[in-house]
Tab-separated table of C-alpha atoms and ligand atoms in Angstrom:
chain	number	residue	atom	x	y	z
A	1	UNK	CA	132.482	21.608	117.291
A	2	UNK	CA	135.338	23.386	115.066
A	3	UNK	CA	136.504	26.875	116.273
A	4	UNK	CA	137.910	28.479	113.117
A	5	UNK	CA	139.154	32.125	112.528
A	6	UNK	CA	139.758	34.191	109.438
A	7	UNK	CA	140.814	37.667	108.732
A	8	UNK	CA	138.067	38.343	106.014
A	9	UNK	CA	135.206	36.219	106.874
A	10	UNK	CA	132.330	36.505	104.389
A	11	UNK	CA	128.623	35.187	105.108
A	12	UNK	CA	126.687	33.730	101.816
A	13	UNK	CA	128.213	32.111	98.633
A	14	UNK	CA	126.940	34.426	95.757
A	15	UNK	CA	128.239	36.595	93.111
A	16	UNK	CA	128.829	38.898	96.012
A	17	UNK	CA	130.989	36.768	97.583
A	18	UNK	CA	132.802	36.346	94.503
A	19	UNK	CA	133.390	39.815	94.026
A	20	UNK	CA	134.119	40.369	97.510
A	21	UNK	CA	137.122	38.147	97.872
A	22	UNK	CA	138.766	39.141	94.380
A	23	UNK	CA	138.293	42.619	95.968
A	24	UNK	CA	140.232	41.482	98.994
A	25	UNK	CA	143.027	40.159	96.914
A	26	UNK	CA	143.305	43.037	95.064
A	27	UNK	CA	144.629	44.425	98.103
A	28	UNK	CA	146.057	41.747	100.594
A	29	UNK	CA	147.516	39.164	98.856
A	30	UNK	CA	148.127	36.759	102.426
A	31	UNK	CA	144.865	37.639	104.509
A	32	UNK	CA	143.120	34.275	105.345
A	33	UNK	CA	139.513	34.657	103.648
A	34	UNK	CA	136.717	31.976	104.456
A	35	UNK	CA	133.354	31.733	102.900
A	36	UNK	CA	130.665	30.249	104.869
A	37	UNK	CA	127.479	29.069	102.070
A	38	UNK	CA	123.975	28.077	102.564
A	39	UNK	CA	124.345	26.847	98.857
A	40	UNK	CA	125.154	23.542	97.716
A	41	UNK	CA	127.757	24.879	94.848
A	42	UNK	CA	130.335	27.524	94.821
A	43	UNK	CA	129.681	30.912	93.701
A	44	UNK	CA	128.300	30.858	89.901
A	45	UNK	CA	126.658	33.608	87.097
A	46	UNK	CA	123.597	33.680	88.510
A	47	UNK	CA	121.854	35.615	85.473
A	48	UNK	CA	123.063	32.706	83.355
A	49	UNK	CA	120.779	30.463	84.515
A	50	UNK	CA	117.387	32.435	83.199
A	51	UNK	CA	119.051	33.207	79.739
A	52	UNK	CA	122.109	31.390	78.431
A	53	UNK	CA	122.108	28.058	79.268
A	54	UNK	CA	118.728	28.122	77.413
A	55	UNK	CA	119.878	30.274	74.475
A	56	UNK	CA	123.212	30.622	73.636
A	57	UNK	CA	124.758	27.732	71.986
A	58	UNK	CA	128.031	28.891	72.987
A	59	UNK	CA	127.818	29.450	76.283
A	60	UNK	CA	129.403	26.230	78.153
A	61	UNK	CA	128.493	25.021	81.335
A	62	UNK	CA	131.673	25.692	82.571
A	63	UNK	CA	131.659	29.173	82.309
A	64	UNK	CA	129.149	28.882	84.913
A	65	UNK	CA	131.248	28.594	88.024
A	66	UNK	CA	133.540	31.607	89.051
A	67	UNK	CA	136.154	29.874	90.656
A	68	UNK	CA	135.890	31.894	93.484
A	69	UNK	CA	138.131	29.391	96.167
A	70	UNK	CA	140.514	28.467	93.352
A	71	UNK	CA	141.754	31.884	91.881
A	72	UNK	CA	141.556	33.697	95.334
A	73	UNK	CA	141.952	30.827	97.963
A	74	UNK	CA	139.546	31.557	100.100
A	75	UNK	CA	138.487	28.913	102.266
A	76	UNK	CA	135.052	27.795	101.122
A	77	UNK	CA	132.696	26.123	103.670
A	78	UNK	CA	129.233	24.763	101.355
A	79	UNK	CA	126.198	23.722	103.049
A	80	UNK	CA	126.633	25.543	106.077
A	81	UNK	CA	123.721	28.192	107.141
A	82	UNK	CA	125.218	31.259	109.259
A	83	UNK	CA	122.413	30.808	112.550
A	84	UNK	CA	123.698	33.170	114.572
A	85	UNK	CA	126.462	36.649	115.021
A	86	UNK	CA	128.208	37.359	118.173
A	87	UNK	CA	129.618	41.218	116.891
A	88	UNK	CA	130.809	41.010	120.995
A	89	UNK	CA	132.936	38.109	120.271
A	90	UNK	CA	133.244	38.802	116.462
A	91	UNK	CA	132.243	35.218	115.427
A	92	UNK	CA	129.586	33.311	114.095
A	93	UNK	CA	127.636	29.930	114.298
A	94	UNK	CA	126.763	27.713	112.401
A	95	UNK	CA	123.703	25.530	112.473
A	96	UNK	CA	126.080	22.454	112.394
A	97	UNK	CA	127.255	23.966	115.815
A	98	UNK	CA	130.726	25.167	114.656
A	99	UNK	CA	131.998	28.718	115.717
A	100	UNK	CA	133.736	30.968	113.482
A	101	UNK	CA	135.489	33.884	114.548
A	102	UNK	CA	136.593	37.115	111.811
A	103	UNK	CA	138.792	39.854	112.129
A	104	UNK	CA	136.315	41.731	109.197
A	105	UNK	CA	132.799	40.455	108.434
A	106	UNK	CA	130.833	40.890	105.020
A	107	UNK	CA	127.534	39.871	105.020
A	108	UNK	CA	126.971	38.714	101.856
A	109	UNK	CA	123.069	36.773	101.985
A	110	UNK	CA	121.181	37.622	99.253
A	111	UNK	CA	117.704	37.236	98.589
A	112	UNK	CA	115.108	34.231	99.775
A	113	UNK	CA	112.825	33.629	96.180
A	114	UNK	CA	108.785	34.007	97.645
A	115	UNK	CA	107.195	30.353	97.912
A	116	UNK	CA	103.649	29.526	96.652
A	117	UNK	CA	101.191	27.635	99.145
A	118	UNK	CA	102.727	24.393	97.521
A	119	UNK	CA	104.081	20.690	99.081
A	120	UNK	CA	107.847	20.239	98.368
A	121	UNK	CA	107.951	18.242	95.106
A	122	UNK	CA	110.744	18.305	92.077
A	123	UNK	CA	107.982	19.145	89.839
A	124	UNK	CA	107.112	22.786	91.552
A	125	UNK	CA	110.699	24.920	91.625
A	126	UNK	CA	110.843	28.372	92.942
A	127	UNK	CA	113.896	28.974	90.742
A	128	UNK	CA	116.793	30.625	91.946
A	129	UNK	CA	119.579	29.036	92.231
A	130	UNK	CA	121.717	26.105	90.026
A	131	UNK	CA	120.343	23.386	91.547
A	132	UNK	CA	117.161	24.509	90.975
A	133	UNK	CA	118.169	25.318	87.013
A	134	UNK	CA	119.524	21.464	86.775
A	135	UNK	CA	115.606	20.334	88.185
A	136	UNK	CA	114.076	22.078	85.422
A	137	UNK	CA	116.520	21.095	82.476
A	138	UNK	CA	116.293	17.349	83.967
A	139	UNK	CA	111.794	18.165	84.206
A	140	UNK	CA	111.294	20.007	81.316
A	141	UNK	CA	111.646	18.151	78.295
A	142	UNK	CA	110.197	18.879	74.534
A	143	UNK	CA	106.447	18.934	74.805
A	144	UNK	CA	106.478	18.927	78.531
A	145	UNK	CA	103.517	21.940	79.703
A	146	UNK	CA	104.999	24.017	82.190
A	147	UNK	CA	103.164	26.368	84.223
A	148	UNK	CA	105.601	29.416	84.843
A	149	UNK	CA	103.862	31.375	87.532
A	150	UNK	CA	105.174	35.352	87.853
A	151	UNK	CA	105.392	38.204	85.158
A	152	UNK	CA	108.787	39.824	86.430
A	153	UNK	CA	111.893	39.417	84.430
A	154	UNK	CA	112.447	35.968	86.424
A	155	UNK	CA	109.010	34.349	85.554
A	156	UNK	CA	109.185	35.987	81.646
A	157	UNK	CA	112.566	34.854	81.308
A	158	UNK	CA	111.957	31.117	82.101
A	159	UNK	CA	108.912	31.087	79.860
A	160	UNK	CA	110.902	32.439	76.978
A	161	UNK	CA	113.839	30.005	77.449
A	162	UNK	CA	111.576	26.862	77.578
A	163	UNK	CA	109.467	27.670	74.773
A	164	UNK	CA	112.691	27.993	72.447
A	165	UNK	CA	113.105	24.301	73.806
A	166	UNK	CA	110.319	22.784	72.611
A	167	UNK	CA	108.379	22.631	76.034
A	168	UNK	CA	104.781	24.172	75.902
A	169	UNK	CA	104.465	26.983	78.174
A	170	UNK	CA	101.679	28.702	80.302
A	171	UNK	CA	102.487	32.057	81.687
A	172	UNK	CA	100.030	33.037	84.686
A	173	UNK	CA	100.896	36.915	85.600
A	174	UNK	CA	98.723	40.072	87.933
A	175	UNK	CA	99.059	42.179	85.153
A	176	UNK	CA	96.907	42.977	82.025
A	177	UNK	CA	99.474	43.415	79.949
A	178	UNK	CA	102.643	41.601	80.461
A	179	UNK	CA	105.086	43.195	81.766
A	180	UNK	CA	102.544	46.247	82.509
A	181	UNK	CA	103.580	47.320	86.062
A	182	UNK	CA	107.237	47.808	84.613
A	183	UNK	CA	107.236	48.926	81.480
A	184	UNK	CA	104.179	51.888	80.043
A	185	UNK	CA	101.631	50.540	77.778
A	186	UNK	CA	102.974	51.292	74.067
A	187	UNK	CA	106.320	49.042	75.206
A	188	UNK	CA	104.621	46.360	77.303
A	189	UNK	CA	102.369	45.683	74.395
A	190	UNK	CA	105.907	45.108	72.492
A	191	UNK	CA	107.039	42.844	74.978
A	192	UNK	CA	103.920	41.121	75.114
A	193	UNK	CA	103.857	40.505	71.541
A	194	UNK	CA	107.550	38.932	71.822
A	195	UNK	CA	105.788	35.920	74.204
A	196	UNK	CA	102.551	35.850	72.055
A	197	UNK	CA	104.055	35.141	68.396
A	198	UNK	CA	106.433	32.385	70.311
A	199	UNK	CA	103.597	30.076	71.342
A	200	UNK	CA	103.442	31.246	75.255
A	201	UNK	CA	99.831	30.945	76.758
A	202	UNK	CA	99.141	34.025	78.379
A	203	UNK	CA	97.049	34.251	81.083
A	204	UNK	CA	96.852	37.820	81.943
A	205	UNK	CA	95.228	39.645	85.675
A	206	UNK	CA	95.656	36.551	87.762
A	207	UNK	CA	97.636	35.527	90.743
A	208	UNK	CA	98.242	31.482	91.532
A	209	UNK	CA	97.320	30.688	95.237
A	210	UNK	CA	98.472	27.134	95.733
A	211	UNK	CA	100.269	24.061	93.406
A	212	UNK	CA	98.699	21.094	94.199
A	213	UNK	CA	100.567	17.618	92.948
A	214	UNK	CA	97.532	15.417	91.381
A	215	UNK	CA	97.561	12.133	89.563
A	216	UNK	CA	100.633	12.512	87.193
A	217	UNK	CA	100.870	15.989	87.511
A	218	UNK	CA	100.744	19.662	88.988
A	219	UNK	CA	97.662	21.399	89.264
A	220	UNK	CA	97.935	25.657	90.002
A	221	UNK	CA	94.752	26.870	91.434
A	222	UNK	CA	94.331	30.540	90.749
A	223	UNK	CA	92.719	33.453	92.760
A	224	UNK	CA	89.730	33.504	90.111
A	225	UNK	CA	88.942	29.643	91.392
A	226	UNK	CA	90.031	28.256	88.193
A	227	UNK	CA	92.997	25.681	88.076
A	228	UNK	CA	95.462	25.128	85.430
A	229	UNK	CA	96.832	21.703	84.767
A	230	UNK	CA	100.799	21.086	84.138
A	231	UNK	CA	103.445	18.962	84.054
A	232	UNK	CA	105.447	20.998	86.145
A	233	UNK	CA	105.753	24.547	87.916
A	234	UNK	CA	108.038	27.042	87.924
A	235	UNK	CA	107.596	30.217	90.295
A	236	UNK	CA	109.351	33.851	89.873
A	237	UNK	CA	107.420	35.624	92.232
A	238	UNK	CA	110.331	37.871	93.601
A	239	UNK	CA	112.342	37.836	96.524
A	240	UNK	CA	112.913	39.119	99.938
A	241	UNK	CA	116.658	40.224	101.461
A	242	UNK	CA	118.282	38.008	103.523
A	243	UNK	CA	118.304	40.133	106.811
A	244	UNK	CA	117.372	38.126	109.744
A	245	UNK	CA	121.018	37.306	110.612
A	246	UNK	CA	122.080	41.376	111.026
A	247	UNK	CA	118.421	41.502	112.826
A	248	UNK	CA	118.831	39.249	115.059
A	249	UNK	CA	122.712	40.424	115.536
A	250	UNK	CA	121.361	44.255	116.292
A	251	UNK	CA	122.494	46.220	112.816
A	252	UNK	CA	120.015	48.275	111.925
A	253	UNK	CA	117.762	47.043	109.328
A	254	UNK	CA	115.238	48.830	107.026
A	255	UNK	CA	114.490	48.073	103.355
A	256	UNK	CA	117.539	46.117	103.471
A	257	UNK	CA	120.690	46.096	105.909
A	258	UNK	CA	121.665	50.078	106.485
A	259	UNK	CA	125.190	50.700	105.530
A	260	UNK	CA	127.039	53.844	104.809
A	261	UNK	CA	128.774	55.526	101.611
A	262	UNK	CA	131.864	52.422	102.179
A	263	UNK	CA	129.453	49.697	102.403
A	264	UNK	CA	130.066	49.383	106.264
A	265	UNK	CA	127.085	49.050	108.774
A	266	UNK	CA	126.879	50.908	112.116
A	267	UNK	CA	129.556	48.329	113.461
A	268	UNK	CA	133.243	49.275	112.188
A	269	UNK	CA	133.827	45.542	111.515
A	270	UNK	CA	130.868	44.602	109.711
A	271	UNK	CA	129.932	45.275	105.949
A	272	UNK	CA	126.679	44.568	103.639
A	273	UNK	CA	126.843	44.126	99.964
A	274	UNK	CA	124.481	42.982	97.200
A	275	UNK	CA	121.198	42.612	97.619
A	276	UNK	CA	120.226	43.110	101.021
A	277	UNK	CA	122.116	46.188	101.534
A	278	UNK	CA	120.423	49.591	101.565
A	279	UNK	CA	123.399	51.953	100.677
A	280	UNK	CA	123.520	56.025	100.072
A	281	UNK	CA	123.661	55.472	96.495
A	282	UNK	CA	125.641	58.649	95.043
A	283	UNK	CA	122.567	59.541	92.059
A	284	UNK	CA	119.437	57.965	93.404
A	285	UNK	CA	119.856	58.848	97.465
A	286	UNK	CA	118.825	55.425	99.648
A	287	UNK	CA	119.085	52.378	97.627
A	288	UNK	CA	118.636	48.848	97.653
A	289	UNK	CA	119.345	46.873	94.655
A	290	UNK	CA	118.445	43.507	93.353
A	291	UNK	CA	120.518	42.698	90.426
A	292	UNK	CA	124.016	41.608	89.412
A	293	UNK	CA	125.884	44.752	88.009
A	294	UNK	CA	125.596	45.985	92.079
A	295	UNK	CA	126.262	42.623	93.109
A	296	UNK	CA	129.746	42.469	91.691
A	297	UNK	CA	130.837	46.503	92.023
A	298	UNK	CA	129.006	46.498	95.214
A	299	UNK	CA	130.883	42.962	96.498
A	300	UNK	CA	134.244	44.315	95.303
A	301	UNK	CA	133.942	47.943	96.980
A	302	UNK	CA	133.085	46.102	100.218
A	303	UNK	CA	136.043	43.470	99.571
A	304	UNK	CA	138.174	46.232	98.857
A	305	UNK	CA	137.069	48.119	101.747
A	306	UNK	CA	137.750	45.688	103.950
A	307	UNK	CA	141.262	45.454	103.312
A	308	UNK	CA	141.678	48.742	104.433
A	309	UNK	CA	140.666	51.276	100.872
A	310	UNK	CA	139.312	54.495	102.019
A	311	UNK	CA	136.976	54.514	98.337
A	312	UNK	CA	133.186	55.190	98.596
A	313	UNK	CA	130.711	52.927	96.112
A	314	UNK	CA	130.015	55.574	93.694
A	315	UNK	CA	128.798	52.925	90.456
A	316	UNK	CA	125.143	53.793	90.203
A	317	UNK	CA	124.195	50.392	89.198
A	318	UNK	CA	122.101	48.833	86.011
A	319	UNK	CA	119.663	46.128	85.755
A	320	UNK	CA	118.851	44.271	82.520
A	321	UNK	CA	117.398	41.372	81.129
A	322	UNK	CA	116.871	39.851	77.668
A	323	UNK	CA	114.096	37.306	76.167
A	324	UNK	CA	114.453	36.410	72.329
A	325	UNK	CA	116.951	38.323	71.602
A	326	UNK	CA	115.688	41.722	72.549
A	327	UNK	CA	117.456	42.961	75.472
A	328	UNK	CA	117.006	45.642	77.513
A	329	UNK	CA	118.642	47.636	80.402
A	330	UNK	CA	117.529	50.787	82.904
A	331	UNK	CA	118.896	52.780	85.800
A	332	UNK	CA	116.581	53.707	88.892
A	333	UNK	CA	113.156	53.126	89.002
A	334	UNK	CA	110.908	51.407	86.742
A	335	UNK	CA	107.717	51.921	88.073
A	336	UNK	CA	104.559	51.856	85.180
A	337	UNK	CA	102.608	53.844	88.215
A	338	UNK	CA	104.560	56.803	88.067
A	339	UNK	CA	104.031	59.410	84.614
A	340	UNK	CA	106.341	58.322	81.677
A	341	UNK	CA	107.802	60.201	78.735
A	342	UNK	CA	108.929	57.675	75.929
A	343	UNK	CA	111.463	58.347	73.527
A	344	UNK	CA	110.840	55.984	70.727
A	345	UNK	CA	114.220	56.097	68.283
A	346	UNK	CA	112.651	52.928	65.874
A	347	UNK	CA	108.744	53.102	66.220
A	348	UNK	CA	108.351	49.362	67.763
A	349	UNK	CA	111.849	48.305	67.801
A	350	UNK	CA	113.947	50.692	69.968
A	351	UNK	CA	113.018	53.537	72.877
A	352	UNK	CA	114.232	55.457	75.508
A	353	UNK	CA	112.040	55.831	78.731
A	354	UNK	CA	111.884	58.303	81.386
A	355	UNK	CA	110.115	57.883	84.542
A	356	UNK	CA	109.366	60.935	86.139
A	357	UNK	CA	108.647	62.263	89.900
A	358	UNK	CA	106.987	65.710	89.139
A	359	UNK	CA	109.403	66.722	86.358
A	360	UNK	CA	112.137	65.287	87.378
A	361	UNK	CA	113.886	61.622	85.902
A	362	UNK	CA	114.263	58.940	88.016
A	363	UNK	CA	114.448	56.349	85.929
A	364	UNK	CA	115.839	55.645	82.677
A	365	UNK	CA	114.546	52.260	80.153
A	366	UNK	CA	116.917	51.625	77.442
A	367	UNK	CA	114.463	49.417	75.307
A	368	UNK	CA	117.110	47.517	72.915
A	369	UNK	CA	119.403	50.634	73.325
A	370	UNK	CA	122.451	49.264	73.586
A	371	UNK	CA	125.630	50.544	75.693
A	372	UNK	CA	123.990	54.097	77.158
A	373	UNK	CA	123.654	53.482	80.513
A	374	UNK	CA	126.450	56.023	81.338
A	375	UNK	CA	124.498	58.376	79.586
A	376	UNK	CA	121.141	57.537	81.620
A	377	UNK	CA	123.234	58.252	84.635
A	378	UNK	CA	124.377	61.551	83.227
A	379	UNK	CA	120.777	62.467	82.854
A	380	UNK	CA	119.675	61.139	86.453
A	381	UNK	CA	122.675	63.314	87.855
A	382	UNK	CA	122.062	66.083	86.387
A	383	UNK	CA	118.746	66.603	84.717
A	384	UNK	CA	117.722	69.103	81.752
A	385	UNK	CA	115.732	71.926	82.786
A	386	UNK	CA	112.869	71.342	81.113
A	387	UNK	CA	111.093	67.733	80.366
A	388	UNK	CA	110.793	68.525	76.647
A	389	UNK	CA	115.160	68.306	76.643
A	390	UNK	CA	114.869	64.665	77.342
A	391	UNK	CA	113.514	63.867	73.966
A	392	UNK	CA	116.563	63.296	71.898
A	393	UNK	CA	118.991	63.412	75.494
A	394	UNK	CA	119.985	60.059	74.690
A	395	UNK	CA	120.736	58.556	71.104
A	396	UNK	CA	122.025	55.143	70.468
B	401	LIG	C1	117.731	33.164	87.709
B	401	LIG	C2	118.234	34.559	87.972
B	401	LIG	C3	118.525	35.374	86.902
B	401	LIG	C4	118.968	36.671	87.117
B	401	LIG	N1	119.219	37.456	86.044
B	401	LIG	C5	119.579	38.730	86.228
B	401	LIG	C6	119.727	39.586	85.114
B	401	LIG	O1	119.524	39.216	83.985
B	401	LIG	N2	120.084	40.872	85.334
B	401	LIG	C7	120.306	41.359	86.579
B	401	LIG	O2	120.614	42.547	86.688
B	401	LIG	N3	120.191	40.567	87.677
B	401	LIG	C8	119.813	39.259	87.525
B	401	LIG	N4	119.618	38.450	88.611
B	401	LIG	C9	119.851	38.978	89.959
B	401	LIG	C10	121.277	38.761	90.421
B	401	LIG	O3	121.745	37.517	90.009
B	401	LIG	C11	121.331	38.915	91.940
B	401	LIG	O4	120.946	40.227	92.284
B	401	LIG	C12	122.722	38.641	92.497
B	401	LIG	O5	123.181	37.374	92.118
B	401	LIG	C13	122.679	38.780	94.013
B	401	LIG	O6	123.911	38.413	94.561
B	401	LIG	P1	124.090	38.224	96.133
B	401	LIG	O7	125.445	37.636	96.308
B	401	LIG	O8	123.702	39.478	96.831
B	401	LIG	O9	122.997	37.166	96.577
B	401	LIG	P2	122.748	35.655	96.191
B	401	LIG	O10	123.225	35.387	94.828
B	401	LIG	O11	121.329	35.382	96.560
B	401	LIG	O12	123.699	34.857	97.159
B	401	LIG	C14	123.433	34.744	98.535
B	401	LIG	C15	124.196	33.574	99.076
B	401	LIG	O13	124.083	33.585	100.476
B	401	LIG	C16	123.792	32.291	100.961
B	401	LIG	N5	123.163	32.478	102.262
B	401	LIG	C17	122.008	33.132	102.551
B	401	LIG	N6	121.811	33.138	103.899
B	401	LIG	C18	122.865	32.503	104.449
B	401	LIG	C19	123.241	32.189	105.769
B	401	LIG	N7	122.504	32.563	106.815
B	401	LIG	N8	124.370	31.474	105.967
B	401	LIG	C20	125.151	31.110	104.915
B	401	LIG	N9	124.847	31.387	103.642
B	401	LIG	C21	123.726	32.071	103.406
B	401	LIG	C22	122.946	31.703	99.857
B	401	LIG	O14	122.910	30.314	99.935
B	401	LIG	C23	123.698	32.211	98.638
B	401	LIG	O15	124.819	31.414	98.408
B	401	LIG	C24	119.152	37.145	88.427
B	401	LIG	C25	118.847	36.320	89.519
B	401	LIG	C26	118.373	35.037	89.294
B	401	LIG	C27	118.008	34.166	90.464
């Protein structure tokens, strides 16, 4: 058993971690920083891994990594799960046994991918992180049929990358139309298209139960009773925040872990950051926020915090994602349940998209609308008084 202390210690290896510890150095250039990760690699562009590895000819693999221990040097611990926080004794332990105390803690543990009823075989991935990324490259060759399983950007993603390499793909997702609990009809019928014209088999209103491995290969039993026979499975089915740890440690958890204006949870010493915390977001009230433009503000804020700035988080964060070339970006809620008013700028092509509460915005789709998500914010701030002023609020 090791007994190790830092100044800044941060729990989880992502692109929170990442932005946490440049955010340290920003401000303390000699504060010992360790990094304790469940992962097998250092901190890497997570987003990369659904989009360009697949697509962009230029993008290297080495842009990948972030160099997070290298160009900040912290002190990165890999393969080592966080079991346990003592906030008493401000330290941690390991599942290896080893205790690790901090003079500052930033929990920093992401999101847990949800599992299908399936055995643990390299052929069925519930893709999240590198490792998982190398599987599929290494399983998915030209002609292989891959079952992705999961309509969010995740599962639609995947299918779109392995179709434009050569594999055949089968897309099982709940809604009719996909991407039809996200986006309103007129621009999931768009989307849809996108997948359609590229080869993807669409099977549309159905949920997979279990992956079963049989003979050679994979077979996905749906809720309807009928199976669907593959090569290989991929699952995007979402994810849950990483929470047990502050649980089980006494913070107060809700959505996510409960943390104040400066990223800091009930206890002075401990912050949350990135997905799994539920911050006092400065436009959109209580917040919790799965996607990389929060993890890296949100991960430097807390870094920066830590080493003693007095700043609130005040970036409102965006969320995008991008399949053949059509990309696409929003602030606050994207909800298909709640009433829309769409803004189309190129009939089929290009929209804005306001979801509404009553008659006010809280979200804003920017449907291959490049660059305008300061100006969605300026519209979720501060609203026009009347619903008919959205049309034409935002312009390219
Ligand atoms: C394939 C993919 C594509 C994505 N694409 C986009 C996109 O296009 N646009 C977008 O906006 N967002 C995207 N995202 C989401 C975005 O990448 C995440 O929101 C962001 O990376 C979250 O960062 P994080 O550091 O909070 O968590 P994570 O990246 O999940 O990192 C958590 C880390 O904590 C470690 N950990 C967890 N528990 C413990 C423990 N107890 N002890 C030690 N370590 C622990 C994990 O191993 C991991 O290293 C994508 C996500 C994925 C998976």
């Amino acid at each position: 058993m090791t007994h190790k202390h830092y100044d800044y210690l941060i729990v989880g290896g992502g692109m929170v971690a990442d932005a946490a510890a440049r955010g340290i150095r920003e401000l303390d250039h000699s504060g010992s920083i360790g990094i304790l990760s469940a992962d097998v690699d250092p901190p890497y562009t997570r987003p990369a891994l659904s989009k360009k590895l697949w697509t962009d000819p230029d993008f290297e693999w080495d842009q990948v990594p972030l160099n997070t221990a290298e160009e900040t040097g912290a002190d990165l611990t890999l393969e080592t799960l966080v079991s346990a926080l003592d906030r008493d004794e401000r330290q941690v332990s390991t599942s290896d046994g080893d205790v690790v105390g901090y003079g500052k803690l930033l929990l920093a543990t992401g999101s847990v991918p949800h599992r299908l009823d399936a055995p643990d075989d390299d052929r069925i991935i519930h893709f999240r992180s590198e490792d998982d990324y190398l599987r599929l490259r290494r399983e998915a060759g030209k002609g292989t049929h891959v079952a992705v399983v999961g309509g969010g950007y995740i599962g639609a993603e995947l299918a779109a990358a392995l179709v434009q390499n050569g594999a055949r793909v089968t897309l099982v997702h709940p809604d009719d139309v996909l991407g039809g609990a996200t986006f309103p009809a007129s621009v999931a019928e768009v989307y849809e298209k996108l997948f359609v014209d590229a080869g993807v088999n669409l099977i549309a209103g159905r949920r997979a139960e279990r992956a079963m491995v049989e003979g050679d290969g994979i077979v996905l039993q749906l809720d309807d009773g009928t199976a669907v026979g593959a090569d290989l499975v991929v699952a995007g089915l979402g994810v849950s925040p990483a929470t047990d740890l502050a649980e089980e440690a006494g913070l107060d958890v809700e959505d996510g872990v409960v943390v104040d204006a400066h990223l800091r949870t009930a206890d002075e010493r401990v912050w949350a950051a990135g997905d799994i915390a539920l911050y006092p977001d400065a436009i959109l009230g209580p917040t919790r926020v799965e996607h990389v433009d929060h993890a890296t503000a949100s991960g430097r804020t807390a870094g920066r915090a830590m080493a003693g700035a007095q700043e609130a988080y005040q970036h409102t964060p965006f969320l995008y994602s991008q399949v053949f070339g059509v990309r696409w970006e929003a602030v606050g809620e994207l909800d298909a349940g709640l009433e829309t008013l769409e803004d189309w700028i190129e009939p089929g092509a290009s929209a804005v998209v306001y979801y509404l509460d009553g008659a006010t915005p809280v979200g804003v789709l920017l449907w291959a609308v490049a660059d305008r998500t300061d100006a969605a914010r300026a519209v979720l701030a501060d609203p026009p008084a009347t619903r008919d002023e959205l049309i034409g609020a935002i312009r390219p």
